[in-house]
């Protein structure tokens, strides 16, 4: 038995934003084409359940991801909802131009810390992506748009192609994009390689460089550690966590594996720990049920929908 | 963003014992009668995989739990394996007498912190159970046997019947049985109500009373928080965690829910965090496959068997 450290719960944030990724990270991994009308119903139901940050799609060429070809329409609807921060993923300058034209409030630019993953995914080295981000930032500034730029460091905990990703490389890339003046960075365990000790170590290192600009953690539940990893990030004060309704997402390299942390499960954990989210748990479950219908036959995941809340839990609507 | 606390991983134990509960907590919850020969094969395979603490059964009346009627035979076999600590669950003095006759190295006595659960499960109030534990301890001392006594505080985080269980009641019961001179106590989330913040708070409180005598944490994965809860206990230096191969166990009140934390999943998390277990991961997976066969048709659980280890992980056999 080692000496008892200071209370492990002392540093949990009082309030956490659960950022919904289902419409992008989720749907890009499934074959089913969800109709635009259903996506709009999804955004409306998520908003009604209290979600205020939603990644609604990706400005990639429709040929590459036909599932997300209607991103502009979904974004336009999301922009009608007061107080909703709708985010779009943008892989390059051309996508950024579309996001700026659409006056997206926020664009999320992926930057893979794995050299091999970066080449496979974007056909660019990480440093080439950093150079593209510089161009995107300049374009944003020249456009006069107020679109915020978040860089999501993907494969930050390892990569199915390359294997190890050096934490120092993650820190170097974070520093590089902060030097370019991006508004925020986040760390993503794209392939489900992280464990909570790795999360603690890497977030601790990146916090020293990025401080408050380290805006979010993005965890996949591929190997069952998604919620433990979220908890480790929460312990370092990270107050924004990505999740997908019904745990969709997944990893093409691990068939049958869970995808992103399920929104409902993460919300349950947070509410159980008395961390406010503003989310209505029952409405999240109702939305999950709709998504399962829209994705009929596709694998969905998550746990709490099967068992229900503990008898002891009083989950306030819009806590 | 709150201030960064001291490194959250600093206190993880260097080495952790994964205590196998599948033959008791697992099998008592399934309808299938696993033949004694298969149980012996299970114990042998678990031992060969490096397991050194195994709960082999329960000395309850065979009419109540026919699945565990052969506990004495399984125990006798386990006692032939050098260095294996075979544990038996004992619900009352009569069971304890059988355990002492069998010269069990350790008996685990359940003491429910929920008054309602205690009445439903053992037809005794918690204080009546404490009185029975006093008789068991006296019987043990009079017998001259070296059988160690661990009291497992069940429903320590809440109860499906009663709802809330006051942490102060858990502390009171721990103090009461320590005053009786038991060798160890452990805390169990019998129904899967715990979250990692609750685990931190309750273990921290009980450590102040019990110190090194707080020997283990026992977590169910009913609502998906099992591994996060294990991580929270590890952060407080808890170096013995209960688990069931193939995640069997479960809760009769939550059909379809996962059971105990899966031995393979917990081992993966520990090895990933460079915590030694002495376990051979591949052999654990092979044992899991056998158990799934023995329990053909029964629900089994767990995650890592589906996806395999990350490419980055070098899991040393008998690390």
PDB file of N, CA and C in Angstrom, chain A residues 20 42 45-46 48-51 244-247 262-269 271 279-294 300-310 313 315, chain B residues 223:
ATOM      1  N   UNK A  20     -21.297  16.581 -28.762  1.00  0.00           N
ATOM      2  CA  UNK A  20     -21.838  15.471 -29.561  1.00  0.00           C
ATOM      3  C   UNK A  20     -21.101  15.358 -30.890  1.00  0.00           C
ATOM      4  N   UNK A  42     -32.373  14.880 -35.502  1.00  0.00           N
ATOM      5  CA  UNK A  42     -31.335  14.535 -34.525  1.00  0.00           C
ATOM      6  C   UNK A  42     -30.814  15.799 -33.834  1.00  0.00           C
ATOM      7  N   UNK A  45     -33.457  17.272 -31.573  1.00  0.00           N
ATOM      8  CA  UNK A  45     -33.663  16.488 -30.348  1.00  0.00           C
ATOM      9  C   UNK A  45     -32.478  16.627 -29.407  1.00  0.00           C
ATOM     10  N   UNK A  46     -31.280  16.666 -29.960  1.00  0.00           N
ATOM     11  CA  UNK A  46     -30.080  16.830 -29.126  1.00  0.00           C
ATOM     12  C   UNK A  46     -30.114  18.198 -28.437  1.00  0.00           C
ATOM     13  N   UNK A  48     -32.777  19.928 -27.818  1.00  0.00           N
ATOM     14  CA  UNK A  48     -33.858  19.881 -26.838  1.00  0.00           C
ATOM     15  C   UNK A  48     -33.434  19.125 -25.571  1.00  0.00           C
ATOM     16  N   UNK A  49     -32.494  18.180 -25.735  1.00  0.00           N
ATOM     17  CA  UNK A  49     -31.981  17.442 -24.571  1.00  0.00           C
ATOM     18  C   UNK A  49     -30.918  18.248 -23.828  1.00  0.00           C
ATOM     19  N   UNK A  50     -30.598  19.433 -24.353  1.00  0.00           N
ATOM     20  CA  UNK A  50     -29.646  20.292 -23.651  1.00  0.00           C
ATOM     21  C   UNK A  50     -28.269  20.383 -24.290  1.00  0.00           C
ATOM     22  N   UNK A  51     -28.054  19.659 -25.384  1.00  0.00           N
ATOM     23  CA  UNK A  51     -26.729  19.729 -26.017  1.00  0.00           C
ATOM     24  C   UNK A  51     -26.537  21.121 -26.625  1.00  0.00           C
ATOM     25  N   UNK A 244     -20.416  10.196 -28.691  1.00  0.00           N
ATOM     26  CA  UNK A 244     -21.382   9.935 -29.759  1.00  0.00           C
ATOM     27  C   UNK A 244     -22.604   9.244 -29.174  1.00  0.00           C
ATOM     28  N   UNK A 245     -23.781   9.764 -29.493  1.00  0.00           N
ATOM     29  CA  UNK A 245     -25.002   9.064 -29.104  1.00  0.00           C
ATOM     30  C   UNK A 245     -24.950   7.628 -29.615  1.00  0.00           C
ATOM     31  N   UNK A 246     -25.404   6.703 -28.798  1.00  0.00           N
ATOM     32  CA  UNK A 246     -25.435   5.275 -29.141  1.00  0.00           C
ATOM     33  C   UNK A 246     -24.045   4.702 -29.363  1.00  0.00           C
ATOM     34  N   UNK A 247     -23.011   5.438 -28.964  1.00  0.00           N
ATOM     35  CA  UNK A 247     -21.644   4.902 -29.040  1.00  0.00           C
ATOM     36  C   UNK A 247     -21.189   4.563 -30.441  1.00  0.00           C
ATOM     37  N   UNK A 262     -20.080   6.550 -25.475  1.00  0.00           N
ATOM     38  CA  UNK A 262     -21.501   6.833 -25.709  1.00  0.00           C
ATOM     39  C   UNK A 262     -21.929   8.060 -24.891  1.00  0.00           C
ATOM     40  N   UNK A 263     -22.620   8.969 -25.556  1.00  0.00           N
ATOM     41  CA  UNK A 263     -23.087  10.185 -24.898  1.00  0.00           C
ATOM     42  C   UNK A 263     -23.877   9.869 -23.627  1.00  0.00           C
ATOM     43  N   UNK A 264     -24.747   8.870 -23.717  1.00  0.00           N
ATOM     44  CA  UNK A 264     -25.605   8.538 -22.565  1.00  0.00           C
ATOM     45  C   UNK A 264     -24.769   8.025 -21.398  1.00  0.00           C
ATOM     46  N   UNK A 265     -23.759   7.176 -21.718  1.00  0.00           N
ATOM     47  CA  UNK A 265     -22.934   6.593 -20.654  1.00  0.00           C
ATOM     48  C   UNK A 265     -22.084   7.664 -19.976  1.00  0.00           C
ATOM     49  N   UNK A 266     -21.488   8.522 -20.799  1.00  0.00           N
ATOM     50  CA  UNK A 266     -20.667   9.603 -20.233  1.00  0.00           C
ATOM     51  C   UNK A 266     -21.535  10.519 -19.375  1.00  0.00           C
ATOM     52  N   UNK A 267     -22.726  10.832 -19.868  1.00  0.00           N
ATOM     53  CA  UNK A 267     -23.619  11.708 -19.109  1.00  0.00           C
ATOM     54  C   UNK A 267     -24.009  11.057 -17.780  1.00  0.00           C
ATOM     55  N   UNK A 268     -24.297   9.755 -17.818  1.00  0.00           N
ATOM     56  CA  UNK A 268     -24.597   9.031 -16.574  1.00  0.00           C
ATOM     57  C   UNK A 268     -23.435   9.156 -15.588  1.00  0.00           C
ATOM     58  N   UNK A 269     -22.216   8.904 -16.061  1.00  0.00           N
ATOM     59  CA  UNK A 269     -21.064   8.975 -15.154  1.00  0.00           C
ATOM     60  C   UNK A 269     -20.945  10.371 -14.562  1.00  0.00           C
ATOM     61  N   UNK A 271     -23.291  12.791 -14.249  1.00  0.00           N
ATOM     62  CA  UNK A 271     -24.390  13.106 -13.322  1.00  0.00           C
ATOM     63  C   UNK A 271     -24.212  12.338 -12.007  1.00  0.00           C
ATOM     64  N   UNK A 279     -27.714  18.458 -19.432  1.00  0.00           N
ATOM     65  CA  UNK A 279     -28.388  17.479 -20.298  1.00  0.00           C
ATOM     66  C   UNK A 279     -29.536  16.790 -19.576  1.00  0.00           C
ATOM     67  N   UNK A 280     -30.564  16.484 -20.343  1.00  0.00           N
ATOM     68  CA  UNK A 280     -31.718  15.741 -19.836  1.00  0.00           C
ATOM     69  C   UNK A 280     -31.520  14.275 -20.214  1.00  0.00           C
ATOM     70  N   UNK A 281     -31.270  13.465 -19.211  1.00  0.00           N
ATOM     71  CA  UNK A 281     -30.875  12.075 -19.459  1.00  0.00           C
ATOM     72  C   UNK A 281     -31.948  11.297 -20.217  1.00  0.00           C
ATOM     73  N   UNK A 282     -33.191  11.451 -19.822  1.00  0.00           N
ATOM     74  CA  UNK A 282     -34.270  10.703 -20.486  1.00  0.00           C
ATOM     75  C   UNK A 282     -34.392  11.091 -21.957  1.00  0.00           C
ATOM     76  N   UNK A 283     -34.198  12.372 -22.240  1.00  0.00           N
ATOM     77  CA  UNK A 283     -34.264  12.801 -23.641  1.00  0.00           C
ATOM     78  C   UNK A 283     -33.081  12.244 -24.444  1.00  0.00           C
ATOM     79  N   UNK A 284     -31.940  12.117 -23.796  1.00  0.00           N
ATOM     80  CA  UNK A 284     -30.805  11.495 -24.486  1.00  0.00           C
ATOM     81  C   UNK A 284     -31.118  10.039 -24.835  1.00  0.00           C
ATOM     82  N   UNK A 285     -31.769   9.341 -23.912  1.00  0.00           N
ATOM     83  CA  UNK A 285     -32.130   7.940 -24.183  1.00  0.00           C
ATOM     84  C   UNK A 285     -33.151   7.855 -25.311  1.00  0.00           C
ATOM     85  N   UNK A 286     -34.094   8.790 -25.341  1.00  0.00           N
ATOM     86  CA  UNK A 286     -35.095   8.798 -26.411  1.00  0.00           C
ATOM     87  C   UNK A 286     -34.422   9.062 -27.763  1.00  0.00           C
ATOM     88  N   UNK A 287     -33.449   9.980 -27.767  1.00  0.00           N
ATOM     89  CA  UNK A 287     -32.706  10.263 -29.002  1.00  0.00           C
ATOM     90  C   UNK A 287     -31.926   9.029 -29.445  1.00  0.00           C
ATOM     91  N   UNK A 288     -31.292   8.379 -28.473  1.00  0.00           N
ATOM     92  CA  UNK A 288     -30.567   7.146 -28.790  1.00  0.00           C
ATOM     93  C   UNK A 288     -31.472   6.144 -29.514  1.00  0.00           C
ATOM     94  N   UNK A 289     -32.679   5.988 -29.000  1.00  0.00           N
ATOM     95  CA  UNK A 289     -33.607   5.017 -29.591  1.00  0.00           C
ATOM     96  C   UNK A 289     -33.921   5.395 -31.043  1.00  0.00           C
ATOM     97  N   UNK A 290     -34.081   6.685 -31.304  1.00  0.00           N
ATOM     98  CA  UNK A 290     -34.324   7.121 -32.688  1.00  0.00           C
ATOM     99  C   UNK A 290     -33.125   6.806 -33.584  1.00  0.00           C
ATOM    100  N   UNK A 291     -31.935   7.069 -33.080  1.00  0.00           N
ATOM    101  CA  UNK A 291     -30.716   6.845 -33.866  1.00  0.00           C
ATOM    102  C   UNK A 291     -30.588   5.364 -34.203  1.00  0.00           C
ATOM    103  N   UNK A 292     -30.891   4.522 -33.217  1.00  0.00           N
ATOM    104  CA  UNK A 292     -30.831   3.076 -33.464  1.00  0.00           C
ATOM    105  C   UNK A 292     -31.783   2.704 -34.604  1.00  0.00           C
ATOM    106  N   UNK A 293     -32.948   3.349 -34.654  1.00  0.00           N
ATOM    107  CA  UNK A 293     -33.879   3.100 -35.763  1.00  0.00           C
ATOM    108  C   UNK A 293     -33.305   3.582 -37.095  1.00  0.00           C
ATOM    109  N   UNK A 294     -32.779   4.811 -37.106  1.00  0.00           N
ATOM    110  CA  UNK A 294     -32.226   5.352 -38.353  1.00  0.00           C
ATOM    111  C   UNK A 294     -31.093   4.480 -38.877  1.00  0.00           C
ATOM    112  N   UNK A 300     -24.622  -0.574 -32.762  1.00  0.00           N
ATOM    113  CA  UNK A 300     -24.616   0.553 -31.823  1.00  0.00           C
ATOM    114  C   UNK A 300     -24.114   0.009 -30.482  1.00  0.00           C
ATOM    115  N   UNK A 301     -23.775   0.915 -29.593  1.00  0.00           N
ATOM    116  CA  UNK A 301     -23.110   0.489 -28.369  1.00  0.00           C
ATOM    117  C   UNK A 301     -23.655   1.257 -27.167  1.00  0.00           C
ATOM    118  N   UNK A 302     -22.974   1.075 -26.042  1.00  0.00           N
ATOM    119  CA  UNK A 302     -23.390   1.753 -24.819  1.00  0.00           C
ATOM    120  C   UNK A 302     -23.982   0.760 -23.832  1.00  0.00           C
ATOM    121  N   UNK A 303     -24.062   1.206 -22.587  1.00  0.00           N
ATOM    122  CA  UNK A 303     -24.405   0.300 -21.489  1.00  0.00           C
ATOM    123  C   UNK A 303     -25.625   0.765 -20.704  1.00  0.00           C
ATOM    124  N   UNK A 304     -25.665   2.039 -20.351  1.00  0.00           N
ATOM    125  CA  UNK A 304     -26.663   2.478 -19.376  1.00  0.00           C
ATOM    126  C   UNK A 304     -28.082   2.331 -19.919  1.00  0.00           C
ATOM    127  N   UNK A 305     -28.251   2.400 -21.247  1.00  0.00           N
ATOM    128  CA  UNK A 305     -29.598   2.243 -21.811  1.00  0.00           C
ATOM    129  C   UNK A 305     -30.163   0.857 -21.496  1.00  0.00           C
ATOM    130  N   UNK A 306     -29.289  -0.130 -21.312  1.00  0.00           N
ATOM    131  CA  UNK A 306     -29.755  -1.493 -21.026  1.00  0.00           C
ATOM    132  C   UNK A 306     -30.215  -1.656 -19.591  1.00  0.00           C
ATOM    133  N   UNK A 307     -29.533  -0.974 -18.667  1.00  0.00           N
ATOM    134  CA  UNK A 307     -29.748  -1.255 -17.247  1.00  0.00           C
ATOM    135  C   UNK A 307     -30.577  -0.190 -16.542  1.00  0.00           C
ATOM    136  N   UNK A 308     -30.590   0.996 -17.095  1.00  0.00           N
ATOM    137  CA  UNK A 308     -31.277   2.081 -16.401  1.00  0.00           C
ATOM    138  C   UNK A 308     -30.424   2.645 -15.278  1.00  0.00           C
ATOM    139  N   UNK A 309     -30.845   3.787 -14.792  1.00  0.00           N
ATOM    140  CA  UNK A 309     -30.098   4.473 -13.744  1.00  0.00           C
ATOM    141  C   UNK A 309     -30.230   3.737 -12.415  1.00  0.00           C
ATOM    142  N   UNK A 310     -29.255   3.881 -11.548  1.00  0.00           N
ATOM    143  CA  UNK A 310     -29.412   3.384 -10.182  1.00  0.00           C
ATOM    144  C   UNK A 310     -30.626   4.043  -9.524  1.00  0.00           C
ATOM    145  N   UNK A 313     -30.183   7.507  -8.000  1.00  0.00           N
ATOM    146  CA  UNK A 313     -29.823   8.719  -8.737  1.00  0.00           C
ATOM    147  C   UNK A 313     -31.007   9.601  -9.028  1.00  0.00           C
ATOM    148  N   UNK A 315     -31.492  12.470 -11.321  1.00  0.00           N
ATOM    149  CA  UNK A 315     -30.875  13.255 -12.378  1.00  0.00           C
ATOM    150  C   UNK A 315     -31.800  14.400 -12.742  1.00  0.00           C
TER     151      UNK A 315
ATOM    152  N   UNK B 223     -23.147  -0.951 -15.108  1.00  0.00           N
ATOM    153  CA  UNK B 223     -23.462   0.285 -15.828  1.00  0.00           C
ATOM    154  C   UNK B 223     -22.253   0.872 -16.540  1.00  0.00           C
TER     155      UNK B 223
END
